Coordinates of N, CA and C in Angstrom, one line a residue:
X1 N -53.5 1.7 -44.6 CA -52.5 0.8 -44.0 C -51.1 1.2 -44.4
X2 N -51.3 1.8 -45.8 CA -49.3 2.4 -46.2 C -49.1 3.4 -44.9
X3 N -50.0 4.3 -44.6 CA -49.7 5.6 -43.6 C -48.8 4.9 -42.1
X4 N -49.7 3.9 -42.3 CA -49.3 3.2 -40.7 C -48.4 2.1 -40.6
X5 N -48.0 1.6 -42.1 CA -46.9 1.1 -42.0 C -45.8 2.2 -42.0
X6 N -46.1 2.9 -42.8 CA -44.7 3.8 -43.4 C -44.4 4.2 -41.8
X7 N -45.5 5.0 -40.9 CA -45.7 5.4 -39.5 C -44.0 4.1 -38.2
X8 N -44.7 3.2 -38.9 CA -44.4 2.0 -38.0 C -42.5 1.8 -38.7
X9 N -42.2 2.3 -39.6 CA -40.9 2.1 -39.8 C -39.9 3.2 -39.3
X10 N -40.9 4.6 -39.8 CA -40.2 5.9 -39.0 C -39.9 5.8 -37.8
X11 N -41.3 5.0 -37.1 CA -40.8 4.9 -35.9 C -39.1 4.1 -35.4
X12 N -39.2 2.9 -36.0 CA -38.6 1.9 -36.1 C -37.0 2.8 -35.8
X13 N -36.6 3.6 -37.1 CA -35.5 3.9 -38.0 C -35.3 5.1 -37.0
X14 N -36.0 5.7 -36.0 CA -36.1 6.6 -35.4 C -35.3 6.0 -34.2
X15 N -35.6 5.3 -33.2 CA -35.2 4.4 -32.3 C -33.8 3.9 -32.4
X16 N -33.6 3.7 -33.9 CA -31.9 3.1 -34.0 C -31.2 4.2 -34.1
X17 N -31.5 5.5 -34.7 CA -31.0 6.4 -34.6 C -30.3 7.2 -33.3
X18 N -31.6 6.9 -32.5 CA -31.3 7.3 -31.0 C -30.5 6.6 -30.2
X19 N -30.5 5.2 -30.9 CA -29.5 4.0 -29.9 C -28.1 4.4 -30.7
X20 N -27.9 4.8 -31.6 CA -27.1 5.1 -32.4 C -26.2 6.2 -31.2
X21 N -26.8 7.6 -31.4 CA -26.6 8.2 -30.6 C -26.0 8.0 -29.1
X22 N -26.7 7.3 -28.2 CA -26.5 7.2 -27.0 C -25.2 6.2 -26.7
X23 N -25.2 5.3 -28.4 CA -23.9 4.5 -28.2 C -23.0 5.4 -28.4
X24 N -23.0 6.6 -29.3 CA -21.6 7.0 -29.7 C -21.3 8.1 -28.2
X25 N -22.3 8.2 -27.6 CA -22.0 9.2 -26.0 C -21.3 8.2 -25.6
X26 N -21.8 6.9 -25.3 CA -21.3 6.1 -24.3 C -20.0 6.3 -24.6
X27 N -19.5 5.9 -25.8 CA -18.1 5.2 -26.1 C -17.2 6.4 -25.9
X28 N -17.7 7.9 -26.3 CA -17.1 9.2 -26.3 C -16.9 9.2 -24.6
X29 N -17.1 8.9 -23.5 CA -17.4 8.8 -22.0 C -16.2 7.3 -22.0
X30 N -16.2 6.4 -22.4 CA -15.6 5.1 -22.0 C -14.3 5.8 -22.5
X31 N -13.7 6.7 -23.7 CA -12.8 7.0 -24.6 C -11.8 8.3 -23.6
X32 N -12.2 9.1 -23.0 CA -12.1 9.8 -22.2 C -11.7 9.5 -20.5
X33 N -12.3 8.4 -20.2 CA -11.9 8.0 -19.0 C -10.5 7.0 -19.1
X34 N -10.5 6.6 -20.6 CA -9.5 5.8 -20.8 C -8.1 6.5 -21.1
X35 N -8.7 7.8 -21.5 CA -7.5 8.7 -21.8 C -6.9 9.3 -20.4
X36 N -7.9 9.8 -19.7 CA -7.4 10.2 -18.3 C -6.9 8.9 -17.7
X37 N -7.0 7.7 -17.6 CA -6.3 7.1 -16.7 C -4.6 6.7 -17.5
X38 N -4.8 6.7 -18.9 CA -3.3 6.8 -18.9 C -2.4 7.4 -18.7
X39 N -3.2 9.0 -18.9 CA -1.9 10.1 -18.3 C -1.6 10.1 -17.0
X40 N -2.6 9.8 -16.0 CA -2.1 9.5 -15.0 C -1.1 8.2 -14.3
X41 N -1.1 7.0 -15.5 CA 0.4 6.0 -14.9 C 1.0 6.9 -15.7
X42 N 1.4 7.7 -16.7 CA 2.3 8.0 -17.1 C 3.1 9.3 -16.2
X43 N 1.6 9.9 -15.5 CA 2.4 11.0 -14.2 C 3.6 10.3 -13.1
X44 N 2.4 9.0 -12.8 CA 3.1 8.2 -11.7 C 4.1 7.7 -12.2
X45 N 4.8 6.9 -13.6 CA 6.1 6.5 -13.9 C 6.9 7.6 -14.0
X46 N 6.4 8.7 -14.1 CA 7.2 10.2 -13.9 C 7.8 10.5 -13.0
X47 N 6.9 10.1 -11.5 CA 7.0 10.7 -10.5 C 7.8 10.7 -9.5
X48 N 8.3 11.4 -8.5 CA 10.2 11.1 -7.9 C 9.5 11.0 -6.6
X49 N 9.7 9.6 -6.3 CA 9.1 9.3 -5.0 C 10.5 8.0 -4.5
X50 N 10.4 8.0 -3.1 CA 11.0 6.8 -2.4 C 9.7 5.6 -1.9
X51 N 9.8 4.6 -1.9 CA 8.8 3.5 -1.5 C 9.5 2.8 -0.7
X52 N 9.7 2.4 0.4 CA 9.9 1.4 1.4 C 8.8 0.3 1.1
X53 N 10.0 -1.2 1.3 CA 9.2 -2.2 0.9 C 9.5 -3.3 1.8
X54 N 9.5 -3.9 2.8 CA 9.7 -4.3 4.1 C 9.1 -6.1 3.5
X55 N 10.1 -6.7 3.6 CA 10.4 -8.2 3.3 C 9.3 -8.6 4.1
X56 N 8.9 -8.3 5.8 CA 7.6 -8.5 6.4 C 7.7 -7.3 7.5
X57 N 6.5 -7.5 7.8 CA 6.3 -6.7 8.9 C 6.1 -7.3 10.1
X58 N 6.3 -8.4 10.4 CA 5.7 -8.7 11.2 C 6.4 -9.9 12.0
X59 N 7.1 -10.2 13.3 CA 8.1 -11.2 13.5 C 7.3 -11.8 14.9
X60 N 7.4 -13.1 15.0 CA 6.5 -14.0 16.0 C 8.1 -14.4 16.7
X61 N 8.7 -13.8 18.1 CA 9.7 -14.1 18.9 C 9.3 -15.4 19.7
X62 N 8.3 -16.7 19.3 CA 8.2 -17.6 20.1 C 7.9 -16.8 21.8
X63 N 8.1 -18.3 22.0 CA 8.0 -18.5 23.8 C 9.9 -17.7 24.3
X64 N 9.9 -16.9 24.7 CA 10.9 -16.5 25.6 C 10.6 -16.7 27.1
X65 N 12.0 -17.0 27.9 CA 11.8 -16.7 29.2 C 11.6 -15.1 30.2
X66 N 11.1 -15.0 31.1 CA 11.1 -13.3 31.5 C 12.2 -13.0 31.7
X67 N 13.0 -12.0 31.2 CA 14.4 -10.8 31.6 C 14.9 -11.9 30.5
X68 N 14.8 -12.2 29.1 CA 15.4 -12.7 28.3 C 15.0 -11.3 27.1
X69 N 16.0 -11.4 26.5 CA 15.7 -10.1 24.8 C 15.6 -10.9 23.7
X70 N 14.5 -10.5 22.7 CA 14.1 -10.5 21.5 C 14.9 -10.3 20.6
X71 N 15.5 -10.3 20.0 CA 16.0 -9.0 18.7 C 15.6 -9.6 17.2
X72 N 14.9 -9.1 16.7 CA 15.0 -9.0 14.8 C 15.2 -7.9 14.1
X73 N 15.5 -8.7 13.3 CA 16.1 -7.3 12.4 C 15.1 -7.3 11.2
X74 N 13.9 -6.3 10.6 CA 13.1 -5.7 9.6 C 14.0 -5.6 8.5
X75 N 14.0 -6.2 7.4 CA 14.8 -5.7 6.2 C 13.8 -5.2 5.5
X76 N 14.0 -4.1 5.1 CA 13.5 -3.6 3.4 C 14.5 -2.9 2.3
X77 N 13.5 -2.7 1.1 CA 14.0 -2.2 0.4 C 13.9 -0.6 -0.6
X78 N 14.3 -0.3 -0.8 CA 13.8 1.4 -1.2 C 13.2 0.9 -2.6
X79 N 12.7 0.4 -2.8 CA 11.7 0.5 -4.4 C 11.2 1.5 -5.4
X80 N 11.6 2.8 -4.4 CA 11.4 3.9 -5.8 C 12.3 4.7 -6.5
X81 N 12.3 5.8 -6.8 CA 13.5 6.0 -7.7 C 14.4 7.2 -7.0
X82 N 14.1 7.9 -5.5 CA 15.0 8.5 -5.1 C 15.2 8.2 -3.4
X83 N 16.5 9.1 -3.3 CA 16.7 8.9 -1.9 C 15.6 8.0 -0.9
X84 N 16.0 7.3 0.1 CA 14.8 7.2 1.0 C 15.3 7.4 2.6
X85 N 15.0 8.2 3.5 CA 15.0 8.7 4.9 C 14.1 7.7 5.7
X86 N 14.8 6.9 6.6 CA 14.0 6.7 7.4 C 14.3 8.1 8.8
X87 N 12.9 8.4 8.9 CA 13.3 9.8 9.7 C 13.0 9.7 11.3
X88 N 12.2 8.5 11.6 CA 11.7 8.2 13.4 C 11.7 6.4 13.3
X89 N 12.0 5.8 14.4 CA 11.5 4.6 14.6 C 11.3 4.9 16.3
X90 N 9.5 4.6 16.1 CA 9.2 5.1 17.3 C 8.4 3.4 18.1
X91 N 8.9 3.1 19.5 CA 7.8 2.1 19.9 C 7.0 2.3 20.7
X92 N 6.0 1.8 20.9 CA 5.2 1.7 22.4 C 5.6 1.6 23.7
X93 N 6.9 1.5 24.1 CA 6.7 0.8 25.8 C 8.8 1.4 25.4
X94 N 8.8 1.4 26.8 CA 10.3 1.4 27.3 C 11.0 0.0 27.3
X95 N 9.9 -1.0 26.8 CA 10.7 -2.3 27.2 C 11.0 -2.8 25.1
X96 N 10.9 -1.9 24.4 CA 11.2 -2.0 23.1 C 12.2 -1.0 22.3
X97 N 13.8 -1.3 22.0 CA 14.4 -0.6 21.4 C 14.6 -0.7 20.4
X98 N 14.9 0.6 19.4 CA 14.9 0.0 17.8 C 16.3 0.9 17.3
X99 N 17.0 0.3 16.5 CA 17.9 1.1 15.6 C 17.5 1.8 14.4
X100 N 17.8 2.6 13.7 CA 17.2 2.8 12.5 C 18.9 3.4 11.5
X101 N 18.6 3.1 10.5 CA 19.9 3.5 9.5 C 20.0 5.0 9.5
X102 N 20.8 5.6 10.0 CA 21.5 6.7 9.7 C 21.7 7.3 8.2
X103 N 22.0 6.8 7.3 CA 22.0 7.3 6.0 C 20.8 7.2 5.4
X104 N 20.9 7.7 4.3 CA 19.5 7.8 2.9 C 20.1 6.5 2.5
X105 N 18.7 5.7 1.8 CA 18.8 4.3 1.3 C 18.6 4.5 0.0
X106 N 19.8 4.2 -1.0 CA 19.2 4.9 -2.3 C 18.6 4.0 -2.9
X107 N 18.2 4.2 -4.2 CA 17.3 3.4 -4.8 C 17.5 2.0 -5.7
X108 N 17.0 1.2 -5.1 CA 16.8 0.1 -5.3 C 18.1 -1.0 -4.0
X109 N 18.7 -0.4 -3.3 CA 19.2 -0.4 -2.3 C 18.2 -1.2 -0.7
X110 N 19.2 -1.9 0.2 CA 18.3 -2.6 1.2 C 18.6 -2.1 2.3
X111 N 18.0 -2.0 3.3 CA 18.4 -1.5 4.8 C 17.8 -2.3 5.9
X112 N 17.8 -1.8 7.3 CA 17.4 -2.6 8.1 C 16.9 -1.9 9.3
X113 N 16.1 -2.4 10.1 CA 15.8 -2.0 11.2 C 15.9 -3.0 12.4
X114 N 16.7 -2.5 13.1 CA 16.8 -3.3 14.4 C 16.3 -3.3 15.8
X115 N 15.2 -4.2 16.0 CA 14.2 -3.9 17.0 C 14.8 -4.9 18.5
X116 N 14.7 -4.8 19.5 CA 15.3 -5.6 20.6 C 14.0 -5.2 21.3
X117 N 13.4 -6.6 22.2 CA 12.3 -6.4 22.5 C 13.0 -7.0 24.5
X118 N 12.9 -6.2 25.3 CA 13.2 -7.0 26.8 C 12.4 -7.0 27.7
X119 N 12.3 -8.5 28.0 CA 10.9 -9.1 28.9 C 11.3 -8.8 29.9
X120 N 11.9 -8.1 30.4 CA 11.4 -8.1 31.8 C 10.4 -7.3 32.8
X121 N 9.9 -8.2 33.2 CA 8.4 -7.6 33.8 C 7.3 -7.8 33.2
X122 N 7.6 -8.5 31.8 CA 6.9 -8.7 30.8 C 6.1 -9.7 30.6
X123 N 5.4 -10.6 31.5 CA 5.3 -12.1 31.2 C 3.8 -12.2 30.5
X124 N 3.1 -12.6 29.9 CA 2.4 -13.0 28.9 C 2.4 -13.1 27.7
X125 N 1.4 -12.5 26.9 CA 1.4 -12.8 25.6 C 2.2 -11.1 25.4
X126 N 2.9 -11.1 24.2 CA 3.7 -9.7 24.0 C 2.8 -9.4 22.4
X127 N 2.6 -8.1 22.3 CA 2.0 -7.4 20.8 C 2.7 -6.5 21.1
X128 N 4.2 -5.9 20.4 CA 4.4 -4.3 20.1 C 4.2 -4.0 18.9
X129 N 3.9 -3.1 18.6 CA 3.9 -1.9 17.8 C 5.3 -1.1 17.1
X130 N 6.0 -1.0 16.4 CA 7.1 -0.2 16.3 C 6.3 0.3 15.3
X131 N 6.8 1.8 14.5 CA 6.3 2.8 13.7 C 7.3 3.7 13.1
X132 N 7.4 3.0 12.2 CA 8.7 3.7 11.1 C 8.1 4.4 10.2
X133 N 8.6 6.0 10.5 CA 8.2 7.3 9.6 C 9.7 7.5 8.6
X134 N 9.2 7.8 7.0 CA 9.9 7.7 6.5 C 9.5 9.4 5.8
X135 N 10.3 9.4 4.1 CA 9.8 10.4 3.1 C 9.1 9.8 2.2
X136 N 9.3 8.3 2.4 CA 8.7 7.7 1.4 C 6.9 8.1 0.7
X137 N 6.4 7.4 -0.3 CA 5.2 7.7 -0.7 C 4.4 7.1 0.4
X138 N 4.2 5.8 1.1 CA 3.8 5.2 1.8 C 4.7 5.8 3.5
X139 N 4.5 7.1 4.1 CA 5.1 7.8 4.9 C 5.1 6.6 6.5
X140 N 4.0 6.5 6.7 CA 4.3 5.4 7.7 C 4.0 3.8 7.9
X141 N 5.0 3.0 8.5 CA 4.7 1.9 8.6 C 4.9 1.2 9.2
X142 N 3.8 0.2 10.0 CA 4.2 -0.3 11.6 C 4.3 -1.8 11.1
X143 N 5.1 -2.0 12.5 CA 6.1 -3.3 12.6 C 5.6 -3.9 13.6
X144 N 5.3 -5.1 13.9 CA 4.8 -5.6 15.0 C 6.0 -7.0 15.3
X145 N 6.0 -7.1 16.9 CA 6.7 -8.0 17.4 C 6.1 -8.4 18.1
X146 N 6.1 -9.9 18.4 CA 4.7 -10.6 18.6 C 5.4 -11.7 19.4
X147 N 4.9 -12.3 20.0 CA 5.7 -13.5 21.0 C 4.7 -13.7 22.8
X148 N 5.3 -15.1 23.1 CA 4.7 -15.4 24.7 C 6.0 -15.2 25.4
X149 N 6.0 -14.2 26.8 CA 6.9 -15.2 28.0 C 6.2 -15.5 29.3
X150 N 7.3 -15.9 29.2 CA 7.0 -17.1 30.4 C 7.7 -16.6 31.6
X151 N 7.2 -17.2 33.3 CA 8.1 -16.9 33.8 C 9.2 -17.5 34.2
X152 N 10.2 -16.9 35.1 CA 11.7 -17.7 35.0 C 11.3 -19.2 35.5

């Protein structure tokens, strides 16, 4: 009976040894993932990027009459830490015109985009698309203008 107890404890003491083990892998694996992910926010607080940050994207022009114009103006703001270009403001249709700022928006700085939408020939429900390409980290971003007309 001593052989088979003594048997029954090695086992025992054997088993925590190994749990022992596989805990200190884990935590050497949890310790490591934790290290890589901080040098990477510390790359990203590093890093010299422009962010465009757009108040909304998205403008509902109501009920207009047909051959009546839309216009809103997109405000954002440059949120990152260098220059920001807007370099295209492109729309869908000839019946949508946009302005775009001519200068670099520096940082922390607000700009605008001026979209004019004209119904004519337009009568239903309206969805455009506009598509502002920038340098920013977030390179493109669409703008929708949204609204019904009606006819005269």
């Amino acid at each position: 009976l001593t052989q088979i107890g003594l048997k029954k404890k090695m086992d025992f003491f054997l088993k925590i040894n190994i749990m022992k083990q596989i805990l200190i892998v884990l935590l050497t694996i949890g310790l490591s993932f934790s290290s890589s992910a901080q040098q990477k926010t510390v790359l990203e607080a590093n890093e010299k990027v422009a962010i465009i940050s757009f108040e909304k994207i998205e403008h509902n022009f109501g009920k207009i009459k047909e051959g009546d114009k839309a216009e809103h103006v997109f405000l954002f703001k440059n949120t990152g830490n260098t220059p920001l270009i807007v370099t295209d403001v492109s729309v869908t249709c000839g019946c949508t015109a946009a302005e775009k700022p001519d200068a670099p928006i520096m940082p922390g700085k607000d700009g605008k985009i001026k979209i004019v939408f004209n119904s004519a020939g337009k009568v239903g429900s309206q969805n455009r698309t506009i598509t502002v390409s920038t340098n920013a980290k977030n390179k493109i971003t669409y703008l929708k203008m949204i609204g019904e007309v009606s006819e005269k």
